[in-house]
Every structure is written in structure tokens, then in C-alpha cells.
Coordinates of C-alpha atoms (C1' of nucleotides) in Angstrom, one line a residue:
Chain I
M1 CA 90.3 110.2 115.6
M2 CA 92.3 110.0 118.7
E3 CA 90.7 112.9 120.3
I4 CA 87.1 111.2 119.8
E5 CA 88.5 108.4 121.2
L6 CA 90.0 109.5 124.1
P7 CA 86.9 110.1 126.5
K8 CA 86.0 106.4 126.0
M9 CA 88.8 105.5 127.0
H10 CA 89.6 104.0 130.0
P11 CA 92.0 106.0 132.5
S12 CA 95.0 103.8 131.7
Q13 CA 94.3 103.8 128.1
Q14 CA 94.5 107.9 128.5
D15 CA 97.9 107.1 130.2
M16 CA 98.6 105.1 127.3
E17 CA 97.4 107.4 125.1
L18 CA 99.0 110.1 126.3
I19 CA 102.5 108.3 126.3
D20 CA 102.0 107.5 122.7
I21 CA 101.2 111.4 122.3
L22 CA 104.5 111.9 123.4
W23 CA 106.5 109.3 121.8
R24 CA 104.9 110.1 118.5
Q25 CA 105.9 113.3 119.1
D26 CA 109.4 112.9 120.0
V27 CA 109.6 113.5 123.7
D28 CA 112.3 112.2 125.2
L29 CA 110.3 109.6 127.9
G30 CA 113.4 108.6 129.2
A31 CA 112.5 104.9 127.9
G32 CA 111.2 103.3 125.1
R33 CA 107.5 103.2 124.3
E34 CA 107.3 99.7 124.7
V35 CA 108.6 100.1 128.5
F36 CA 105.2 101.5 129.1
D37 CA 102.6 99.5 127.5
L38 CA 103.5 95.7 128.5
S39 CA 101.4 94.2 126.1
Y40 CA 103.0 96.5 123.2
R41 CA 105.4 93.8 122.0
Q42 CA 103.1 91.0 122.1
K43 CA 100.7 93.0 119.9
E44 CA 103.1 93.9 117.2
V45 CA 104.7 90.5 117.3
E46 CA 100.9 88.9 116.3
L47 CA 100.5 92.2 114.1
R48 CA 103.6 91.4 112.5
R49 CA 102.6 87.7 112.2
Q50 CA 99.5 88.9 111.0
R51 CA 100.8 91.1 108.4
E52 CA 103.0 88.3 106.9
Q53 CA 100.5 86.0 107.0
E54 CA 98.5 88.2 104.6
E55 CA 101.2 89.0 102.8
E56 CA 102.3 85.4 101.6
K57 CA 98.6 85.3 101.0
R58 CA 98.5 88.6 98.7
Q59 CA 101.5 87.6 96.9
Q60 CA 100.8 84.1 96.0
H61 CA 97.5 85.3 95.0
L62 CA 99.6 88.0 92.9
R63 CA 101.9 85.2 91.1
E64 CA 98.5 83.4 90.6
Q65 CA 97.7 86.4 88.6
E66 CA 100.8 87.0 86.7
K67 CA 100.7 83.6 85.2
A68 CA 97.6 84.2 84.2
L69 CA 98.2 87.6 82.6
L70 CA 101.5 86.4 80.7
A71 CA 99.3 83.6 79.3
Q72 CA 97.7 86.9 77.9
L73 CA 100.7 88.6 76.8
Q74 CA 102.2 88.1 73.4
L75 CA 106.0 88.8 72.9
D76 CA 107.4 91.7 71.2
E77 CA 109.8 90.6 69.2
E78 CA 111.5 93.6 68.9
T79 CA 111.7 94.8 72.6
G80 CA 111.8 91.4 73.9
E81 CA 109.1 92.6 76.5
F82 CA 106.1 90.8 77.0
V83 CA 103.3 93.4 75.7
P84 CA 99.9 93.1 76.1
R85 CA 97.4 92.1 72.8
T86 CA 96.0 95.7 72.6
S87 CA 96.6 98.7 71.1
P88 CA 98.0 101.8 72.6
A89 CA 95.1 104.2 72.1
E90 CA 92.8 101.4 73.4
G91 CA 94.8 101.0 76.3
A92 CA 95.1 104.0 77.0
L93 CA 90.9 104.3 77.3
T94 CA 91.0 100.9 79.1
E95 CA 93.3 102.6 81.6
A96 CA 91.1 105.3 81.8
N97 CA 88.0 103.3 82.5
T98 CA 90.0 101.0 84.7
T99 CA 90.8 104.2 86.8
N100 CA 87.3 105.0 87.4
R101 CA 86.5 101.6 87.9
Q102 CA 89.3 100.9 90.4
I103 CA 88.3 104.3 92.3
T104 CA 84.7 103.5 92.4
Q105 CA 85.8 99.6 93.6
N106 CA 87.5 101.2 96.3
G107 CA 84.8 103.1 97.2
A108 CA 82.6 100.3 97.4
F109 CA 85.1 98.9 99.5
T110 CA 85.5 101.6 101.9
A111 CA 82.3 102.3 102.2
E112 CA 82.1 98.6 103.9
G113 CA 85.5 98.9 105.2
D114 CA 84.3 99.8 108.3
A115 CA 82.5 96.5 109.0
M116 CA 85.1 94.4 107.0
S117 CA 88.3 93.3 108.5
F118 CA 91.4 93.0 106.2
D119 CA 91.2 89.3 106.3
E120 CA 87.6 89.9 104.9
C121 CA 88.9 92.6 102.4
M122 CA 91.8 89.7 101.4
Q123 CA 89.1 87.2 100.7
L124 CA 86.9 89.7 98.7
L125 CA 89.9 90.8 96.8
A126 CA 90.7 87.2 96.3
E127 CA 87.1 86.3 95.5
T128 CA 86.7 89.3 93.3
F129 CA 89.5 88.5 90.6
P130 CA 89.5 84.6 90.3
L131 CA 91.8 84.4 87.2
D132 CA 92.1 80.9 87.2
E133 CA 89.2 79.8 88.7
P134 CA 85.8 80.2 86.9
T135 CA 83.7 82.9 86.6
Q136 CA 82.8 84.2 89.6
P137 CA 80.7 87.2 89.6
A138 CA 81.8 89.5 92.1
S139 CA 79.0 90.5 93.6
T140 CA 78.3 87.3 94.7
C141 CA 81.1 87.1 96.8
L142 CA 80.3 90.7 98.2
D143 CA 78.5 91.4 101.2
P144 CA 74.8 91.8 100.2
S145 CA 74.6 94.6 101.8
I146 CA 77.0 96.7 99.6
P147 CA 76.7 95.4 96.3
F148 CA 78.9 96.1 93.3
S149 CA 76.1 96.4 91.3
T150 CA 75.5 100.0 93.2
D151 CA 78.5 101.5 90.7
P152 CA 77.2 101.9 87.5
V153 CA 80.6 101.7 85.8
M154 CA 82.0 98.4 87.7
P155 CA 79.5 95.4 86.9
P156 CA 80.4 95.5 83.4
D157 CA 83.6 95.9 83.6
M158 CA 83.8 93.2 85.9
A159 CA 81.6 91.1 83.8
V160 CA 83.9 91.3 80.5
F161 CA 87.2 90.8 82.5
T162 CA 85.8 87.9 84.5
Q163 CA 83.7 86.0 81.0
N164 CA 86.5 86.9 78.3
P165 CA 90.0 87.4 79.7
L166 CA 91.4 87.4 76.6
Q167 CA 89.6 90.7 75.2
P168 CA 92.2 93.8 75.2
D169 CA 90.1 95.8 77.5
S170 CA 89.7 93.1 80.4
L171 CA 93.4 92.3 79.5
D172 CA 94.4 95.9 80.0
Q173 CA 92.1 95.9 83.4
A174 CA 93.7 92.9 84.4
W175 CA 96.7 94.7 84.5
M176 CA 95.8 97.1 86.7
E177 CA 93.7 95.0 89.0
L178 CA 97.0 92.7 89.2
L179 CA 98.7 95.9 90.0
S180 CA 96.7 98.0 91.9
L181 CA 96.2 94.8 94.3
P182 CA 98.7 95.4 97.0
E183 CA 98.0 99.3 96.6
L184 CA 94.7 98.5 96.7
Q185 CA 94.7 97.3 100.2
Q186 CA 96.9 99.9 101.3
C187 CA 94.3 102.3 99.9
L188 CA 91.7 100.6 101.6
S189 CA 93.6 100.8 105.0
M190 CA 94.1 104.4 104.3
Q191 CA 90.4 104.5 103.7
M192 CA 89.3 102.9 106.8
Q193 CA 91.5 105.0 108.6
E194 CA 90.0 108.1 107.7
T195 CA 86.5 107.4 106.6
T196 CA 86.3 110.8 104.9
D197 CA 84.6 112.1 101.8
M198 CA 84.5 109.7 99.5
D199 CA 82.5 112.0 97.1
G200 CA 85.8 114.0 97.0
F201 CA 87.5 110.9 96.2
M202 CA 85.2 110.0 93.0
N203 CA 85.4 113.2 92.0
S204 CA 89.0 114.1 91.7
S205 CA 90.6 111.1 91.1
P206 CA 88.4 110.1 87.8
S207 CA 89.6 114.0 86.3
G208 CA 92.7 112.0 84.8
E209 CA 95.2 115.0 85.9
V210 CA 98.5 114.5 83.9
Q211 CA 100.1 113.5 87.0
D212 CA 97.8 110.9 87.5
T213 CA 98.1 109.0 84.4
N214 CA 101.0 106.8 85.7
Y215 CA 99.7 106.7 88.6
S216 CA 96.3 105.8 88.2
Q217 CA 97.1 103.4 86.0
Y218 CA 98.6 101.3 88.9
L219 CA 97.5 102.5 91.7
P220 CA 93.9 103.4 90.9
G221 CA 92.8 102.7 94.3
M222 CA 95.8 105.6 95.9
D223 CA 95.1 108.3 92.7
H224 CA 92.5 110.1 94.9
L225 CA 94.7 110.0 97.5
S226 CA 97.6 111.5 95.5
S227 CA 95.4 113.7 93.8
G228 CA 93.5 115.4 96.4
H229 CA 93.3 113.8 99.7
T230 CA 96.9 114.1 100.7
E231 CA 96.4 117.8 100.6
A232 CA 93.3 117.7 102.5
C233 CA 94.9 115.7 105.4
P234 CA 98.7 115.3 105.3
S235 CA 99.6 115.4 108.6
K236 CA 97.5 113.0 109.3
Y237 CA 99.4 110.4 106.9
I238 CA 102.6 111.6 108.9
N239 CA 101.4 111.1 111.8
T240 CA 100.5 107.7 110.9
Y241 CA 103.9 106.9 109.7
D242 CA 105.6 107.6 112.5
G243 CA 104.9 104.2 114.5
S244 CA 102.1 105.5 116.5
F245 CA 99.6 104.0 113.3
N246 CA 99.4 100.4 114.2
T247 CA 98.4 101.6 118.0
L248 CA 95.9 104.1 116.7
V249 CA 94.8 102.7 114.0
S250 CA 93.5 99.8 112.4
P251 CA 96.2 96.8 113.3
N252 CA 96.0 95.2 110.0
F253 CA 98.2 97.9 108.1
S254 CA 101.3 98.5 108.5
Q255 CA 103.8 101.2 107.8
M256 CA 105.1 100.0 104.4
S257 CA 101.8 99.8 103.1
L258 CA 101.6 103.8 103.3
N259 CA 104.5 104.1 101.1
G260 CA 103.4 101.9 98.5
P261 CA 101.4 104.5 96.4
D262 CA 104.3 107.0 95.8
V263 CA 106.3 104.2 94.4
G264 CA 103.6 103.6 91.9
S265 CA 103.4 106.9 90.8
K266 CA 106.8 106.7 89.4
F267 CA 106.7 103.7 86.8
G268 CA 105.5 104.4 83.2
P269 CA 103.0 101.7 81.8
E270 CA 105.7 100.9 79.7
Q271 CA 108.1 99.6 82.2
F272 CA 106.9 95.9 82.1
C273 CA 109.9 94.8 84.1
E274 CA 109.2 97.0 86.2
L275 CA 105.5 96.0 87.0
F276 CA 106.4 92.5 87.6
Y277 CA 108.6 93.7 90.2
P278 CA 105.7 96.2 92.3
E279 CA 107.0 94.8 95.5
M280 CA 110.9 95.2 95.8
D281 CA 109.8 98.7 94.2
I282 CA 107.5 99.6 96.8
K283 CA 110.6 97.9 99.2
V284 CA 113.1 100.1 97.7
N285 CA 111.2 103.1 98.2
N286 CA 110.2 102.9 101.7
G287 CA 112.7 104.7 102.7
L288 CA 112.3 107.6 100.9
L289 CA 108.5 108.4 101.5
T290 CA 109.4 110.0 104.8
S291 CA 111.0 112.9 102.7
D292 CA 108.6 114.8 100.3
E293 CA 106.5 113.1 98.6
T294 CA 105.7 114.8 95.6
N295 CA 109.7 115.8 94.9
M296 CA 110.8 112.1 95.7
A297 CA 107.6 111.2 93.6
S298 CA 109.1 113.4 90.5
Q299 CA 113.1 112.7 91.0
L300 CA 112.9 109.3 91.2
P301 CA 111.5 107.7 88.2
E302 CA 114.4 109.2 86.3
I303 CA 117.0 108.2 88.5
A304 CA 115.6 104.7 89.6
C305 CA 113.5 103.2 86.9
D306 CA 114.5 104.9 83.7
P307 CA 116.3 102.2 81.7
P308 CA 117.9 104.7 79.3
V309 CA 120.2 106.0 82.3
N310 CA 123.3 104.2 82.3
P311 CA 126.4 104.3 83.8
M312 CA 127.2 106.6 80.6
D313 CA 124.2 108.8 80.9
L314 CA 125.3 109.8 84.3
H315 CA 127.9 111.9 82.8
S316 CA 125.1 113.8 81.0
F317 CA 123.8 115.2 84.4
S318 CA 127.6 116.3 85.2
P319 CA 128.3 120.2 84.0
G320 CA 130.8 119.6 81.1
N321 CA 128.6 117.5 78.9
F322 CA 130.4 114.8 76.8
S323 CA 129.2 115.7 73.6
S324 CA 129.6 119.5 73.8
E325 CA 133.1 119.1 75.4
K326 CA 135.2 116.6 74.7
S327 CA 138.7 117.3 76.2
E328 CA 137.2 118.0 79.8
P329 CA 134.9 115.0 80.6
L330 CA 137.8 112.6 79.1
T331 CA 140.2 114.4 81.9
E332 CA 137.4 114.4 84.6
F333 CA 135.8 111.1 83.5
P334 CA 138.6 108.2 83.8
D335 CA 140.4 110.3 86.2
S336 CA 138.7 110.4 89.4
D337 CA 142.2 110.8 90.9
S338 CA 142.3 114.4 91.4
G339 CA 145.9 114.2 90.9
L340 CA 145.5 114.4 87.3
S341 CA 143.7 117.2 87.4
L342 CA 146.5 118.8 89.4
D343 CA 148.7 117.9 86.8
A344 CA 146.4 119.3 84.4
S345 CA 146.6 122.7 86.3
P346 CA 147.8 125.7 85.2
G347 CA 150.5 125.7 87.8
I348 CA 152.3 123.0 85.8
N349 CA 153.5 125.4 83.5
S350 CA 155.3 126.8 85.9
P351 CA 157.6 123.7 86.8
G352 CA 158.3 124.0 82.6
K353 CA 159.4 126.8 82.4
S354 CA 161.6 127.1 85.2
M355 CA 162.8 123.8 83.9
H356 CA 163.8 125.3 80.8
G357 CA 164.3 128.9 82.8
D358 CA 166.7 127.4 84.8
E359 CA 169.1 125.9 82.9
S360 CA 171.0 128.8 81.8
F361 CA 171.3 129.7 85.5
G362 CA 171.8 126.6 87.0
F363 CA 174.0 125.3 84.9
S364 CA 177.6 127.4 84.8
D365 CA 179.6 124.2 83.1
S366 CA 179.5 122.6 79.9
D367 CA 175.6 121.5 80.8
S368 CA 174.0 124.5 79.5
E369 CA 174.9 124.1 75.7
E370 CA 173.6 120.1 76.3
M371 CA 170.4 121.9 78.1
D372 CA 169.9 124.2 74.7
G373 CA 169.1 121.3 72.8
S374 CA 167.1 119.7 75.6
P375 CA 163.7 121.0 73.9
G376 CA 164.3 119.6 70.9
S377 CA 165.4 116.4 72.8
A378 CA 162.5 116.3 74.9
E379 CA 160.0 116.0 72.2
S380 CA 162.2 113.0 70.7
D381 CA 162.5 111.8 73.9
Y382 CA 158.7 112.4 74.2
T383 CA 158.2 110.6 71.2
E384 CA 160.7 108.3 72.0
I385 CA 159.2 107.7 75.7
F386 CA 155.9 107.9 75.0
P387 CA 154.9 104.3 73.8
L388 CA 156.7 103.2 77.4
V389 CA 153.7 104.9 78.6
H390 CA 151.2 102.4 77.2
H391 CA 151.8 100.3 80.7
S392 CA 150.2 103.4 82.5
D393 CA 146.3 103.2 82.7
G394 CA 144.6 104.7 79.2
V395 CA 143.8 107.7 81.6
Q396 CA 147.2 109.4 81.5
V397 CA 147.5 108.6 77.6
L398 CA 144.2 110.1 77.2
V399 CA 145.0 113.3 79.4
S400 CA 148.4 113.5 77.9
E401 CA 147.0 114.0 74.4
K402 CA 144.8 116.5 75.5
F403 CA 147.4 118.9 77.2
P404 CA 149.3 121.3 75.8
A405 CA 152.9 121.4 75.2
E406 CA 154.2 122.1 78.4
P407 CA 152.2 119.8 80.6
R408 CA 152.6 117.1 78.2
Q409 CA 156.5 117.4 78.5
M410 CA 156.1 117.6 82.0
R411 CA 154.1 114.3 82.3
L412 CA 156.1 112.8 79.9
K413 CA 159.3 113.6 81.5
N414 CA 157.7 112.0 84.8
A415 CA 156.9 109.2 82.6
K416 CA 160.0 108.7 81.2
V417 CA 161.5 108.4 84.6
E418 CA 159.5 105.0 85.3
P419 CA 161.4 103.0 83.1
A420 CA 164.7 104.2 83.5
E421 CA 164.7 104.4 86.9
A422 CA 164.8 101.1 88.6
S423 CA 166.4 101.4 91.6
G424 CA 163.7 103.6 93.4
H425 CA 163.0 106.7 92.1
S426 CA 160.1 105.5 89.9
K427 CA 157.6 107.5 90.9
P428 CA 153.5 106.8 90.6
P429 CA 152.1 108.6 87.2
F430 CA 149.6 110.3 89.3
T431 CA 151.4 112.1 92.9
K432 CA 149.1 114.4 94.6
D433 CA 152.4 115.9 96.3
K434 CA 153.5 118.8 94.6
L435 CA 156.8 118.7 96.7
K436 CA 157.4 114.7 95.1
K437 CA 156.5 116.3 92.0
R438 CA 159.3 119.0 92.3
S439 CA 161.6 116.8 93.2
E440 CA 160.4 114.6 90.3
A441 CA 161.3 117.3 87.9
R442 CA 164.5 118.0 89.4
L443 CA 165.4 114.4 89.1
S444 CA 163.9 113.8 85.6
R445 CA 166.1 117.2 84.9
D446 CA 169.1 115.3 85.6
E447 CA 167.9 112.3 83.9
Q448 CA 167.2 114.4 81.0
R449 CA 170.6 115.6 80.7
A450 CA 171.8 112.4 81.2
K451 CA 169.9 111.0 78.3
A452 CA 170.7 113.8 76.4
L453 CA 174.3 112.6 76.4
K454 CA 173.5 109.3 76.8
I455 CA 175.0 108.4 79.6
P456 CA 174.4 105.0 80.1
F457 CA 173.6 105.1 83.7
T458 CA 170.9 106.1 86.2
V459 CA 170.7 109.1 88.2
D460 CA 170.3 107.2 91.1
M461 CA 173.3 105.1 90.4
I462 CA 175.8 108.4 89.8
I463 CA 174.4 109.5 93.1
N464 CA 174.3 106.9 95.1
L465 CA 176.8 104.2 94.3
P466 CA 179.9 104.3 96.4
V467 CA 182.9 106.2 95.5
D468 CA 184.9 102.7 94.6
D469 CA 182.1 101.5 92.4
F470 CA 181.4 105.2 91.2
N471 CA 184.9 105.1 89.9
E472 CA 184.6 101.6 88.3
M473 CA 181.2 102.2 86.8
T474 CA 182.8 104.8 85.2
S475 CA 186.0 103.6 84.1
K476 CA 184.5 100.8 82.3
H477 CA 182.8 102.8 80.2
E478 CA 183.9 104.9 77.2
L479 CA 183.1 108.3 78.3
N480 CA 184.1 111.8 77.1
E481 CA 184.8 114.7 79.1
A482 CA 181.3 116.5 79.0
Q483 CA 179.8 113.2 80.1
L484 CA 182.1 113.1 82.8
A485 CA 181.6 116.4 83.8
L486 CA 177.9 115.8 83.8
I487 CA 178.0 112.5 85.6
R488 CA 180.2 114.7 88.3
D489 CA 177.8 117.3 88.3
I490 CA 175.0 115.1 89.0
R491 CA 176.4 113.2 91.5
R492 CA 177.7 116.3 93.0
R493 CA 173.9 117.8 92.9
G494 CA 172.3 114.6 94.4
K495 CA 175.1 114.5 97.5
N496 CA 174.7 118.1 97.8
K497 CA 170.9 117.8 97.6
V498 CA 170.9 115.1 99.9
A499 CA 173.4 116.8 102.5
A500 CA 171.4 120.1 102.1
Q501 CA 168.2 117.9 103.1
N502 CA 170.2 116.3 106.3
C503 CA 171.6 119.7 107.0
R504 CA 168.4 121.4 107.3
K505 CA 167.1 118.1 108.9
R506 CA 169.5 118.6 111.6
K507 CA 169.1 122.4 111.7
L508 CA 165.8 121.6 112.9
E509 CA 166.6 119.5 115.1
N510 CA 169.3 121.6 116.7
I511 CA 166.6 123.9 117.0
V512 CA 164.2 122.1 118.6
G513 CA 167.2 120.7 121.2
L514 CA 168.0 124.0 121.6
E515 CA 164.2 125.2 122.4
Y516 CA 164.3 121.9 124.7
V517 CA 166.9 123.2 126.4
L518 CA 165.7 126.4 126.5
D519 CA 162.7 125.3 128.4
S520 CA 164.8 123.0 130.4
L521 CA 166.8 126.2 131.5
K522 CA 163.9 128.1 132.2
E523 CA 162.4 125.8 134.3
E524 CA 165.6 124.9 136.3
K525 CA 165.8 128.9 136.6
E526 CA 162.1 129.2 138.2
R527 CA 163.1 126.3 140.1
L528 CA 166.4 128.2 141.8
K529 CA 164.4 131.1 142.1
K530 CA 161.7 129.4 143.8
E531 CA 164.7 127.5 146.1
K532 CA 166.5 131.1 147.0
S533 CA 163.6 132.2 148.4
E534 CA 162.6 129.5 150.3
R535 CA 166.3 129.7 151.9
S536 CA 165.8 133.0 152.3
A537 CA 162.6 132.6 154.4
S538 CA 164.2 130.0 156.6
L539 CA 167.3 132.4 156.6
R540 CA 164.9 134.7 158.6
E541 CA 163.3 132.3 161.0
M542 CA 166.5 131.4 162.0
K543 CA 167.8 134.9 162.7
H544 CA 164.7 135.5 164.7
Q545 CA 165.0 132.3 166.7
L546 CA 168.7 133.1 167.2
N547 CA 167.8 137.0 168.3
A548 CA 165.3 135.2 170.5
L549 CA 167.1 133.1 172.1
Y550 CA 170.2 135.6 172.8
Q551 CA 167.9 137.9 174.5
E552 CA 166.5 135.4 176.5
V553 CA 169.6 134.1 177.8
F554 CA 171.0 137.6 178.0
S555 CA 167.7 138.6 180.2
M556 CA 169.0 135.6 182.7
L557 CA 172.2 137.1 183.3
R558 CA 173.2 139.2 186.3
D559 CA 176.0 141.3 187.6
E560 CA 177.2 140.8 191.5
Q561 CA 174.3 143.2 193.0
G562 CA 171.9 140.8 191.1
R563 CA 171.2 143.4 188.6
P564 CA 170.7 142.6 184.9
F565 CA 173.0 143.6 182.0
S566 CA 172.2 146.6 179.8
T567 CA 172.2 145.4 176.3
N568 CA 173.9 149.0 175.4
E569 CA 176.6 147.8 177.3
H570 CA 177.3 144.4 176.9
S571 CA 177.1 141.6 174.9
L572 CA 177.3 138.1 174.4
Q573 CA 179.7 136.4 171.9
H574 CA 180.8 132.8 171.7
T575 CA 183.8 131.1 170.1
A576 CA 184.7 128.3 167.7
D577 CA 185.0 125.7 170.6
G578 CA 181.3 126.9 171.6
T579 CA 182.5 129.1 174.7
V580 CA 180.0 132.0 175.4
F581 CA 181.2 135.3 177.1
L582 CA 179.8 138.4 178.2
V583 CA 181.8 141.1 176.7
P584 CA 181.4 144.7 177.3
R585 CA 180.5 146.7 174.2
L586 CA 183.3 149.2 175.3
K587 CA 185.9 146.4 175.4
K588 CA 184.7 144.6 172.6
T589 CA 185.1 148.0 170.7
L590 CA 188.5 147.9 171.9
V591 CA 189.0 144.4 171.3
E592 CA 187.9 144.4 168.0
N593 CA 190.0 147.9 167.3
N594 CA 193.1 146.2 168.4
Chain Z
dA1 C1' 152.2 142.6 95.1
dT2 C1' 154.0 140.9 99.4
dC3 C1' 155.7 137.7 102.2
dA4 C1' 157.1 132.9 104.3
dT5 C1' 158.7 128.9 103.7
dC6 C1' 160.5 125.0 100.9
dT7 C1' 163.6 123.5 98.0
dG8 C1' 168.1 122.9 94.7
dT9 C1' 172.2 124.7 94.0
dC10 C1' 176.6 126.5 94.6
dA11 C1' 180.6 128.2 97.1
dT12 C1' 183.3 127.3 101.1
dT13 C1' 184.4 125.0 104.9
dT14 C1' 185.2 121.0 107.1
dA15 C1' 186.7 116.3 108.7
Chain U
dA1 C1' 196.2 116.5 99.0
dT2 C1' 191.9 114.6 98.1
dT3 C1' 187.4 114.0 99.1
dA4 C1' 182.9 113.7 100.7
dA5 C1' 180.3 115.8 104.1
dA6 C1' 178.6 120.2 106.1
dT7 C1' 177.3 124.5 106.0
dG8 C1' 176.0 129.5 104.5
dA9 C1' 174.2 131.8 100.9
dC10 C1' 171.3 133.0 97.0
dA11 C1' 167.3 132.2 93.9
dG12 C1' 162.9 130.1 92.1
dA13 C1' 158.8 127.8 93.2
dT14 C1' 154.5 128.1 95.9
dG15 C1' 151.0 128.9 99.1

DNA sequence: ATCATCTGTCATTTA
DNA sequence: ATTAAATGACAGATG
């Protein structure tokens, strides 16, 4: 189309067209397209304004039609939905007929589309479907040159609809009309733009392919576009969509209008609630239509529009099925926190194993036999502590119920720490820090030992209290030897643990400090080497100058006969007071010898 | 399986 | 002499 128009265009228009081409092909022009077209913005504003007016008009008309149609509906007492007073079979038949009708109608519109403006089309539509107004034959509204009567199907249906709105057939048709109105305009826009073979539309769309059932019901005008014609020139639609559409083709149609059909194709006829908001759905899906239309059309209905898809049903899409396997979804579903899965991981066995295997190792003193009873006590503690877990979210409870004995023990031990330690060792139930977890395990182990011996202090108190307070605390309670020994061990271990941490910390700091010192010393060494070389160079220079000065002075000396002294026989020497002597080398050597 | 690292613990030294 | 802190060494856990 553009290529056809190009020869007709003024040279400046051709330039603009070239800019358009480049712009549409995403060629970086260094500036927005508006820069090259001064009137572009004005045109756009005008177009937008015009579109808004048309949209308002159209929606008003749509509301009127909805009112009229709602009046023709009956309330389904089971579903609470408004349903047409037609039998499903009838509805299906009428839908098929409506599809035909719409298409033929569109064909008629398209035939005159070139001659009609969008306003005229709107006017025509408004007059064609006057629900509130008295019956007005469509043919009278139309341009006499293009009478509807040329379509063999159209006139009777229109007559039925307009003359007897309460008839099921006409009611269904009214639904179709209602739903098709915005799309019909879009279709008109497409057709006016394309002006392609209408016979193809007429023949392909009414064939009623399966994928077109819903589509054709609500978007009869777009039916042929989806079924046959999009394949004919899809690139054209793509090109028209990318923004240059408004400037190249009929300015009355927005880009958004191109997207409507795909939206409509996703809705089932039984979903009335969605039928009442066609514009909203169009808007929602506008952004998605740039991608593969068929894929989106097939995927979106289930995701966006299918009422049965509720939050719970979403889990059925996940690999782990709720119905088939209860435990996994339960662990995964409420627990968006991966820390839980970490806890649930098989790795949890190792801490548990270490806890029991460590008892004989770590406890050389009286703790060992106490810890021998720990597994049993752990279980008892577990049942004893478990009610305390109730304050945590139900997730943990659910999960802990699903886990084998060892992880559960771990979990409960961790949970047990919580209520007992009020002073600061309480940990969140789900921690992703494994080091922390290990620390918890250790502390909980001591805590468990203390619990096993019924020691009435927390590990924190035992470890962190000052000596006086600690002694006072222990003296205030009646404690047996085992308890006192465990308390001492707990305190010793806790203190030593902190000391070890500090020691390692200091060691690392020392290493870092020593590395820093090492670097400093290396830098100092380099600096000194450089200074030494500089000094050496300076010294050589000074020696060179001294030698030159010596030669100069020596060459100026003359004996009694005015002859110069030989450097082999004499030399210059100076004393500490600055006096310079000419000394014969022989004498000099003699003097040196003396 | 192996290695490096982290951490807790014990034994010993140090303050 | 006593005690807490510091530190070396060892073993288990972990990546």
C-alpha cells in the first residue's frame, strides 16, 4: 500500500515516508520520529481526541444495548448468572447463523468501507442496532448504493432482531451484536486498510472451525481474520501495529483495535461476567498481543479468564500434585521460605547423627550417661515441647509432622531453645544459615543436657553471668554433683567456645595485620633500594665532577721553569683546613710509608 | 574420595 | 593457689 502511494507523494512526503520506514524498522534516526514530522504530534493529538470521542460514543451505545439485553435475560437461580432465554441448542444454532450474519454484514461494510469514514460507520452501527428506539430497518440507514438486502442472510435476521427482540434467536443475535460491536469496528478498520479479497473472508470464516467457535461468536467480524486472513498477510498487521499505522492507513483506528479480536477469541460463551466487560479484557490483553497471537490466544483463556482457576488450583499446575502426594506440597506450599526445605533436606541427618554420636566423644565426664538417656528424653522433650511450637506458624507444625524422627528431633530441639532462652539465644524457627544451625544444635545440645538434669538455669545464664553472680546463682539452688559438673562443663565449654572464636578472630586479624606490615616492609625495601640507587648515581656524579675539577686545577699548575706538572710524579692533596698541597708522588709514598 | 575450611572441644599455658 | 582467658591441637561437619 505504501509502495503504491509513494509515487503519488510529494518529495517531502516521500522523505517523511522514508523516515517512517526507517522508524518502523527500528533504525536509529538519532531522534524521535516526531522530530522529522512537525505536524505529527498535532495529528496524533487530533486522532487521539477523535478516537476518544468515538470510544465514548461507542461505549454509550454499548451500555444502552446492554441495558436492553439485560432486560431480555433471565436470572439463573443456580448460578446467579443472567442467561438468555434460549435453549443451548438454539443458542448454538443461532451462534452459527450469527457468525454468518456478522461476516456478511462485515462484508457489506467493507465493501463500502472505502467510501465511508469511521464516523459514518459508527453512525451506521448506531442506527443499525437501535435497541431502545423503534424498529428501523437497516437498509434504510445504509447507503442506498450498498443495500443490506444484497446479502441473502442478513435481512431476515435483522428483521427478526429488530421486530421481535424477545425471541430467543434474536436475543442470541443481540448478544452477538453487542459483543461484536467494538470488534466489528476493528474489523472494519482492518478491512478498510487491507481491501483484500472479501470472498476469502466470506468462504473461510463461516466454515466454523473448532477454534473459531468462541471466536466467531463474540467477534464475528474478526473471525475471518483469525481463521484465514491472518495467514495471508500477518506481517502487514505486525507492521501496522508498531506505531506507523496511524500515519499510513486510515487514521480512525487505533492500534489497540487490532488487538481486540484475540482477546475475544479466548472467552467462552458461558462466561457472561466477562461478556459484560469486553473493553476491559481488550485493554488487559493489549500488551500481550505483540507476541505470538495464537499461543497467547490458547494460553490466556485458562490463565486469565477461567473462573475455576483459583489460588489453590494453581498448585495443581506445579509438578507436585496435591492429590497424589500430600507431604511434598504441604512442605512446599506454605513454605515459600527455602529455609524450611533446607531443614528438611537430608543433610539434617548429619547434625542429628553427630548429636548422638558426639555424646560419647565429647563427654568424658558424667555427661555421657546422662546423654545416653537423651534420645529417650529427647522424645519426651519433644512431646513436652511440641505444644510450645504452636505459637510458630502452622507451617512448621505441618512440616514437622511430615518428617522422620531425626529431623523432627532437630526441629524440636531448635524449637525448644526458643521458649527456654529468653535472654537472646532464641533463633528464628527457619534459619538458612547452616552455621547458625550448627551453633543452635550445639547450644541446644547443652540445653538438652541441662534439661535432662533439670538444671534451672539457661545456658546463657550459665555461660555469660559474671563469676560472682554465677556462684550466687548456683549456691541459691540445691544442686547435686552431676548438675554442678554439667553446669561447670557448660560454662567452661561456652566460655572456651567464645574464647576460641575470639582467638581465631584475633589470629585472623593478626594475620591480616602481619600481611599489612609485610606489605609495608616490602614497600619500604623498594623505597630504600630506589634511594640507594639514586644516592649511588649522585655519588658517581660527584666523583666525576671532582675528578674534572682536579684535572682542571692540576693542569693550571706550573713549575719554576713554567712547565706543567706530570700527574704521574705529583698529586694534589688537601688538608682538613682546606689547604691544598702539590705533593710529589714519591714523597707522598714516602710520607704514607712513614 | 579427597581436600580445605569452619567450628566445637579439650588440654595446656598465660595473665 | 585459683581462675578466667588465650591458644594449640584434634575431630567432626560441610562444601
